[in-house]
CSV table of C-alpha atoms in Angstrom, one decimal:
chain,number,residue,atom,x,y,z
L,1157,MET,CA,132.6,74.8,113.0
L,1158,PRO,CA,131.0,77.1,115.7
L,1159,THR,CA,127.7,77.4,114.2
L,1160,THR,CA,126.3,80.2,117.0
L,1161,LEU,CA,128.0,83.1,118.9
L,1162,VAL,CA,126.8,83.3,122.0
L,1163,PHE,CA,125.6,86.9,123.7
L,1164,ASN,CA,126.6,87.3,127.2
L,1165,ASP,CA,125.2,83.8,128.0
L,1166,HIS,CA,121.4,85.6,126.8
L,1167,PHE,CA,120.8,84.1,123.7
L,1168,GLU,CA,122.7,82.5,120.7
L,1169,ILE,CA,122.8,84.4,117.0
L,1170,PRO,CA,122.7,81.8,114.9
L,1171,PHE,CA,126.0,82.4,111.8
L,1172,SER,CA,122.9,81.1,108.9
L,1173,VAL,CA,121.5,85.0,110.3
L,1174,ASP,CA,123.3,86.4,107.9
L,1175,SER,CA,120.9,88.8,106.0
L,1176,LEU,CA,117.5,90.9,106.4
L,1177,ASP,CA,116.1,87.8,105.4
L,1178,ALA,CA,117.6,85.3,108.1
L,1179,PHE,CA,117.3,88.2,110.5
L,1180,ARG,CA,113.4,88.5,110.4
L,1181,ALA,CA,112.5,85.2,110.0
L,1182,TRP,CA,114.9,84.3,113.1
L,1183,MET,CA,112.9,87.8,115.4
L,1184,GLN,CA,109.9,85.9,114.7
L,1185,GLY,CA,110.1,82.0,115.4
L,1186,ASP,CA,110.7,80.4,118.7
L,1187,GLU,CA,114.5,80.8,119.0
L,1188,ALA,CA,114.1,85.0,119.1
L,1189,PRO,CA,115.6,86.8,122.0
L,1190,GLU,CA,112.9,87.8,124.3
L,1191,ASN,CA,115.1,90.4,126.2
L,1192,GLY,CA,116.8,93.5,125.3
L,1193,ARG,CA,116.4,95.6,122.1
L,1194,VAL,CA,118.4,93.6,118.8
L,1195,ASP,CA,118.4,95.3,115.3
L,1196,TYR,CA,119.8,94.1,111.8
L,1197,LEU,CA,120.9,98.2,110.4
L,1198,SER,CA,122.8,97.8,107.2
L,1199,GLY,CA,124.2,94.3,107.5
L,1200,ARG,CA,125.0,94.8,111.0
L,1201,ILE,CA,123.7,93.1,113.7
L,1202,GLU,CA,123.6,95.7,116.8
L,1203,VAL,CA,123.1,94.7,120.8
L,1204,ASP,CA,121.9,97.0,123.2
L,1205,MET,CA,120.8,94.5,127.0
L,1206,SER,CA,121.3,98.1,129.0
L,1207,PRO,CA,118.2,98.3,131.1
L,1208,GLU,CA,116.1,101.2,130.6
L,1209,GLU,CA,116.6,104.0,132.6
L,1210,LEU,CA,113.2,104.4,134.0
L,1211,PHE,CA,113.5,108.9,134.0
L,1212,THR,CA,114.6,110.0,131.3
L,1213,HIS,CA,113.7,107.2,129.4
L,1214,GLY,CA,111.0,105.1,130.3
L,1215,LYS,CA,108.7,108.6,131.7
L,1216,PRO,CA,109.4,110.7,128.5
L,1217,LYS,CA,108.3,107.4,126.4
L,1218,VAL,CA,104.8,107.3,128.6
L,1219,GLU,CA,104.7,110.5,128.2
L,1220,LEU,CA,104.7,110.9,124.4
L,1221,SER,CA,102.8,107.8,124.3
L,1222,ALA,CA,100.3,108.8,126.8
L,1223,VAL,CA,99.4,112.1,124.8
L,1224,LEU,CA,99.7,110.7,120.9
L,1225,GLY,CA,97.4,108.0,121.9
L,1226,MET,CA,94.8,110.8,123.2
L,1227,LEU,CA,95.8,112.9,120.1
L,1228,LEU,CA,95.3,109.8,117.9
L,1229,LYS,CA,91.2,109.2,119.6
L,1230,ARG,CA,90.5,112.9,118.5
L,1231,ILE,CA,91.9,112.7,114.7
L,1232,ARG,CA,91.4,109.0,113.7
L,1233,THR,CA,94.4,109.1,111.8
L,1234,GLY,CA,96.8,105.6,112.2
L,1235,HIS,CA,98.3,103.6,114.5
L,1236,LEU,CA,100.9,104.4,117.6
L,1237,PHE,CA,103.0,101.4,118.5
L,1238,CYS,CA,105.8,101.3,121.1
L,1239,ASN,CA,107.7,99.1,123.4
L,1240,SER,CA,108.7,96.1,121.2
L,1241,THR,CA,106.9,97.2,118.0
L,1242,ARG,CA,109.7,95.6,115.0
L,1243,MET,CA,109.8,97.4,112.1
L,1244,ALA,CA,111.5,96.5,108.5
L,1245,ASN,CA,112.6,98.0,104.8
L,1246,ALA,CA,114.8,95.6,102.5
L,1247,VAL,CA,115.9,99.3,100.7
L,1248,ALA,CA,117.6,100.6,103.9
L,1249,GLY,CA,118.9,96.4,104.8
L,1250,LEU,CA,117.4,97.8,108.5
L,1251,SER,CA,115.2,95.8,110.8
L,1252,ALA,CA,114.5,97.5,114.1
L,1253,GLU,CA,112.4,98.3,117.4
L,1254,PRO,CA,111.9,102.2,117.2
L,1255,ASP,CA,110.4,103.1,120.8
L,1256,LEU,CA,107.2,104.7,119.0
L,1257,VAL,CA,106.4,103.9,115.5
L,1258,PHE,CA,103.3,105.7,113.7
L,1259,VAL,CA,101.8,104.3,111.1
L,1260,SER,CA,99.3,106.2,109.4
L,1261,HIS,CA,95.7,104.3,107.5
L,1262,ALA,CA,96.4,106.4,104.2
L,1263,ALA,CA,100.5,104.5,104.4
L,1264,LEU,CA,98.5,100.9,104.8
L,1265,ASP,CA,95.6,102.1,102.3
L,1266,ALA,CA,98.8,102.8,99.5
L,1267,GLY,CA,100.6,99.8,100.7
L,1268,SER,CA,103.5,101.6,101.6
L,1269,VAL,CA,103.5,99.8,105.2
L,1270,ARG,CA,102.1,96.4,104.8
L,1271,LEU,CA,101.2,94.6,108.0
L,1272,VAL,CA,103.3,90.9,108.8
L,1273,PRO,CA,101.3,88.5,110.3
L,1274,LYS,CA,102.7,85.7,112.8
L,1275,ALA,CA,103.6,82.5,110.9
L,1276,SER,CA,101.1,80.6,112.4
L,1277,GLY,CA,98.5,82.6,110.2
L,1278,ALA,CA,96.3,83.3,113.1
L,1279,ALA,CA,93.6,85.9,111.7
L,1280,GLU,CA,94.1,89.5,112.9
L,1281,GLN,CA,97.3,89.0,114.5
L,1282,PHE,CA,100.9,90.7,113.4
L,1283,VAL,CA,104.3,91.1,114.6
L,1284,GLU,CA,105.8,93.5,112.0
L,1285,LEU,CA,105.6,96.9,110.4
L,1286,GLU,CA,106.9,96.5,106.5
L,1287,GLY,CA,107.3,99.4,104.8
L,1288,SER,CA,107.5,103.1,105.4
L,1289,PRO,CA,105.8,104.4,108.3
L,1290,ASP,CA,105.5,107.8,108.5
L,1291,MET,CA,106.9,108.6,111.8
L,1292,VAL,CA,109.3,106.8,114.7
L,1293,CYS,CA,111.1,107.9,117.9
L,1294,GLU,CA,114.0,107.3,119.5
L,1295,ILE,CA,115.2,108.3,123.0
L,1296,VAL,CA,118.6,107.9,123.7
L,1297,SER,CA,120.2,105.8,126.5
L,1298,ASP,CA,124.3,106.7,127.4
L,1299,SER,CA,124.4,102.8,125.9
L,1300,SER,CA,122.4,103.5,122.1
L,1301,VAL,CA,124.1,107.5,121.2
L,1302,ALA,CA,126.2,106.7,118.6
L,1303,LYS,CA,123.1,104.5,117.0
L,1304,ASP,CA,120.4,107.0,117.5
L,1305,LYS,CA,122.1,110.0,116.4
L,1306,GLN,CA,124.1,108.8,113.9
L,1307,ARG,CA,123.0,105.8,112.8
L,1308,LEU,CA,119.7,105.2,112.7
L,1309,PRO,CA,118.9,108.2,111.4
L,1310,ILE,CA,120.4,106.7,107.6
L,1311,CYS,CA,118.3,103.8,107.8
L,1312,TYR,CA,115.2,105.8,108.7
L,1313,PHE,CA,115.6,108.2,106.3
L,1314,ALA,CA,116.6,105.4,103.6
L,1315,ALA,CA,113.3,103.7,104.8
L,1316,GLY,CA,110.7,106.6,104.0
L,1317,VAL,CA,109.6,107.6,107.2
L,1318,ARG,CA,108.2,110.6,107.4
L,1319,GLU,CA,109.2,112.1,110.3
L,1320,PHE,CA,112.3,111.4,112.7
L,1321,TRP,CA,111.3,112.4,116.7
L,1322,LEU,CA,114.4,112.3,119.1
L,1323,LEU,CA,114.2,112.9,122.6
L,1324,ASP,CA,117.6,112.8,124.7
L,1325,ALA,CA,116.6,113.4,128.5
L,1326,ARG,CA,120.1,112.7,129.8
L,1327,GLY,CA,121.9,116.7,130.8
L,1328,GLN,CA,120.3,119.1,132.9
L,1329,SER,CA,119.0,120.7,129.2
L,1330,LEU,CA,116.2,118.5,127.2
L,1331,GLU,CA,116.7,118.0,123.8
L,1332,PHE,CA,113.7,117.4,121.7
L,1333,VAL,CA,114.1,117.8,118.0
L,1334,ILE,CA,111.4,116.7,115.5
L,1335,HIS,CA,113.2,116.2,112.2
L,1336,ARG,CA,111.6,116.3,108.7
L,1337,ARG,CA,113.4,114.9,105.0
L,1338,GLY,CA,115.5,116.9,103.3
L,1339,VAL,CA,117.1,116.4,100.4
L,1340,SER,CA,119.4,113.9,101.0
L,1341,ASP,CA,118.7,113.2,105.2
L,1342,PHE,CA,116.3,114.4,108.3
L,1343,GLN,CA,116.3,118.1,108.9
L,1344,PRO,CA,115.7,119.7,112.1
L,1345,ALA,CA,111.9,121.1,112.1
L,1346,ALA,CA,111.4,124.8,113.1
L,1347,ILE,CA,111.4,126.3,116.1
L,1348,ASP,CA,108.4,129.0,116.7
L,1349,GLU,CA,108.7,131.8,119.6
L,1350,SER,CA,106.8,129.7,122.0
L,1351,GLY,CA,109.2,126.9,121.2
L,1352,PHE,CA,107.0,124.3,119.2
L,1353,GLN,CA,108.0,122.4,116.5
L,1354,HIS,CA,105.4,121.0,114.0
L,1355,SER,CA,104.5,118.1,112.7
L,1356,GLU,CA,103.5,117.8,109.1
L,1357,VAL,CA,102.6,114.0,110.1
L,1358,PHE,CA,99.7,114.5,113.0
L,1359,ALA,CA,99.4,118.5,111.7
L,1360,THR,CA,99.7,120.2,114.8
L,1361,SER,CA,103.3,121.8,116.4
L,1362,PHE,CA,104.6,120.3,119.7
L,1363,ARG,CA,107.1,121.0,122.6
L,1364,LEU,CA,108.5,119.2,125.3
L,1365,ASP,CA,108.4,120.2,128.5
L,1366,ARG,CA,110.7,118.7,132.1
L,1367,GLN,CA,109.9,120.2,135.3
L,1368,CYS,CA,111.3,118.5,139.0
L,1369,ASP,CA,108.2,116.8,141.4
L,1370,GLU,CA,108.2,117.1,145.2
L,1371,ARG,CA,110.7,114.1,145.3
L,1372,GLY,CA,112.6,114.8,142.5
L,1373,HIS,CA,112.4,113.2,140.0
L,1374,TRP,CA,111.5,114.7,136.1
L,1375,GLU,CA,108.2,115.0,135.1
L,1376,TYR,CA,107.4,115.5,131.4
L,1377,ASP,CA,104.5,116.9,129.8
L,1378,LEU,CA,104.3,117.2,126.0
L,1379,ARG,CA,102.4,119.6,125.2
L,1380,ILE,CA,99.7,120.3,121.3
L,1381,GLN,CA,100.0,123.9,120.9
L,1382,ASN,CA,96.6,126.1,121.6
L,1383,GLU,CA,95.5,123.3,124.0
L,1384,THR,CA,95.8,123.8,127.6
L,1385,PRO,CA,97.5,122.0,129.6
L,1386,GLN,CA,95.8,119.1,131.9
L,1387,SER,CA,97.0,120.6,134.8
L,1388,GLU,CA,95.5,124.6,134.6
L,1389,CYS,CA,92.7,123.3,133.9
L,1390,ARG,CA,90.9,122.6,136.9
């Protein structure tokens, strides 16, 4: 009887990984895959080994990380993580690695989010966020359209996430939406006359712009309302 499922010769998923707890233990162990994105969504293991597109995924993620990171250095309300930061929520049956995830100090103090330590128990070393982060952001790739736009929002809402940011830069029109919690699902925030959307999590409003550089590649600019863009500070 087979004991593992081999995924494209990249790694093996043991058949014993049949629950959220088993999945989390596997992902924290030595046999966890080193590449790709592997998520557990309501009893379903989803694997995406597609390479990250540079200018419609990598570049906007760098921009959001940089601007939000600098904002948080000023307001000091929590921690921003990106790239392979795993979050889990038992109520939603979820274990995923969002493109970005923000956890406030208030959420940590209240116990709605817990830092999961490494199995070794090493002091101040953590490998997972457990609970309800304040914000998660997903950037859509060709291989993740249905997951990012349909399945993950349902799971994140069930997990108690306060805001879900969705960014799709693949087409000629840029899609950037800040979603807030509604009664039963996420609802898009209103867009003001200047194109800004308000984030209750960060207590400010944002607009994402982009333009081609001199080589024809996309450059992104996450603007904070009432702040002068760096390109104009000269």
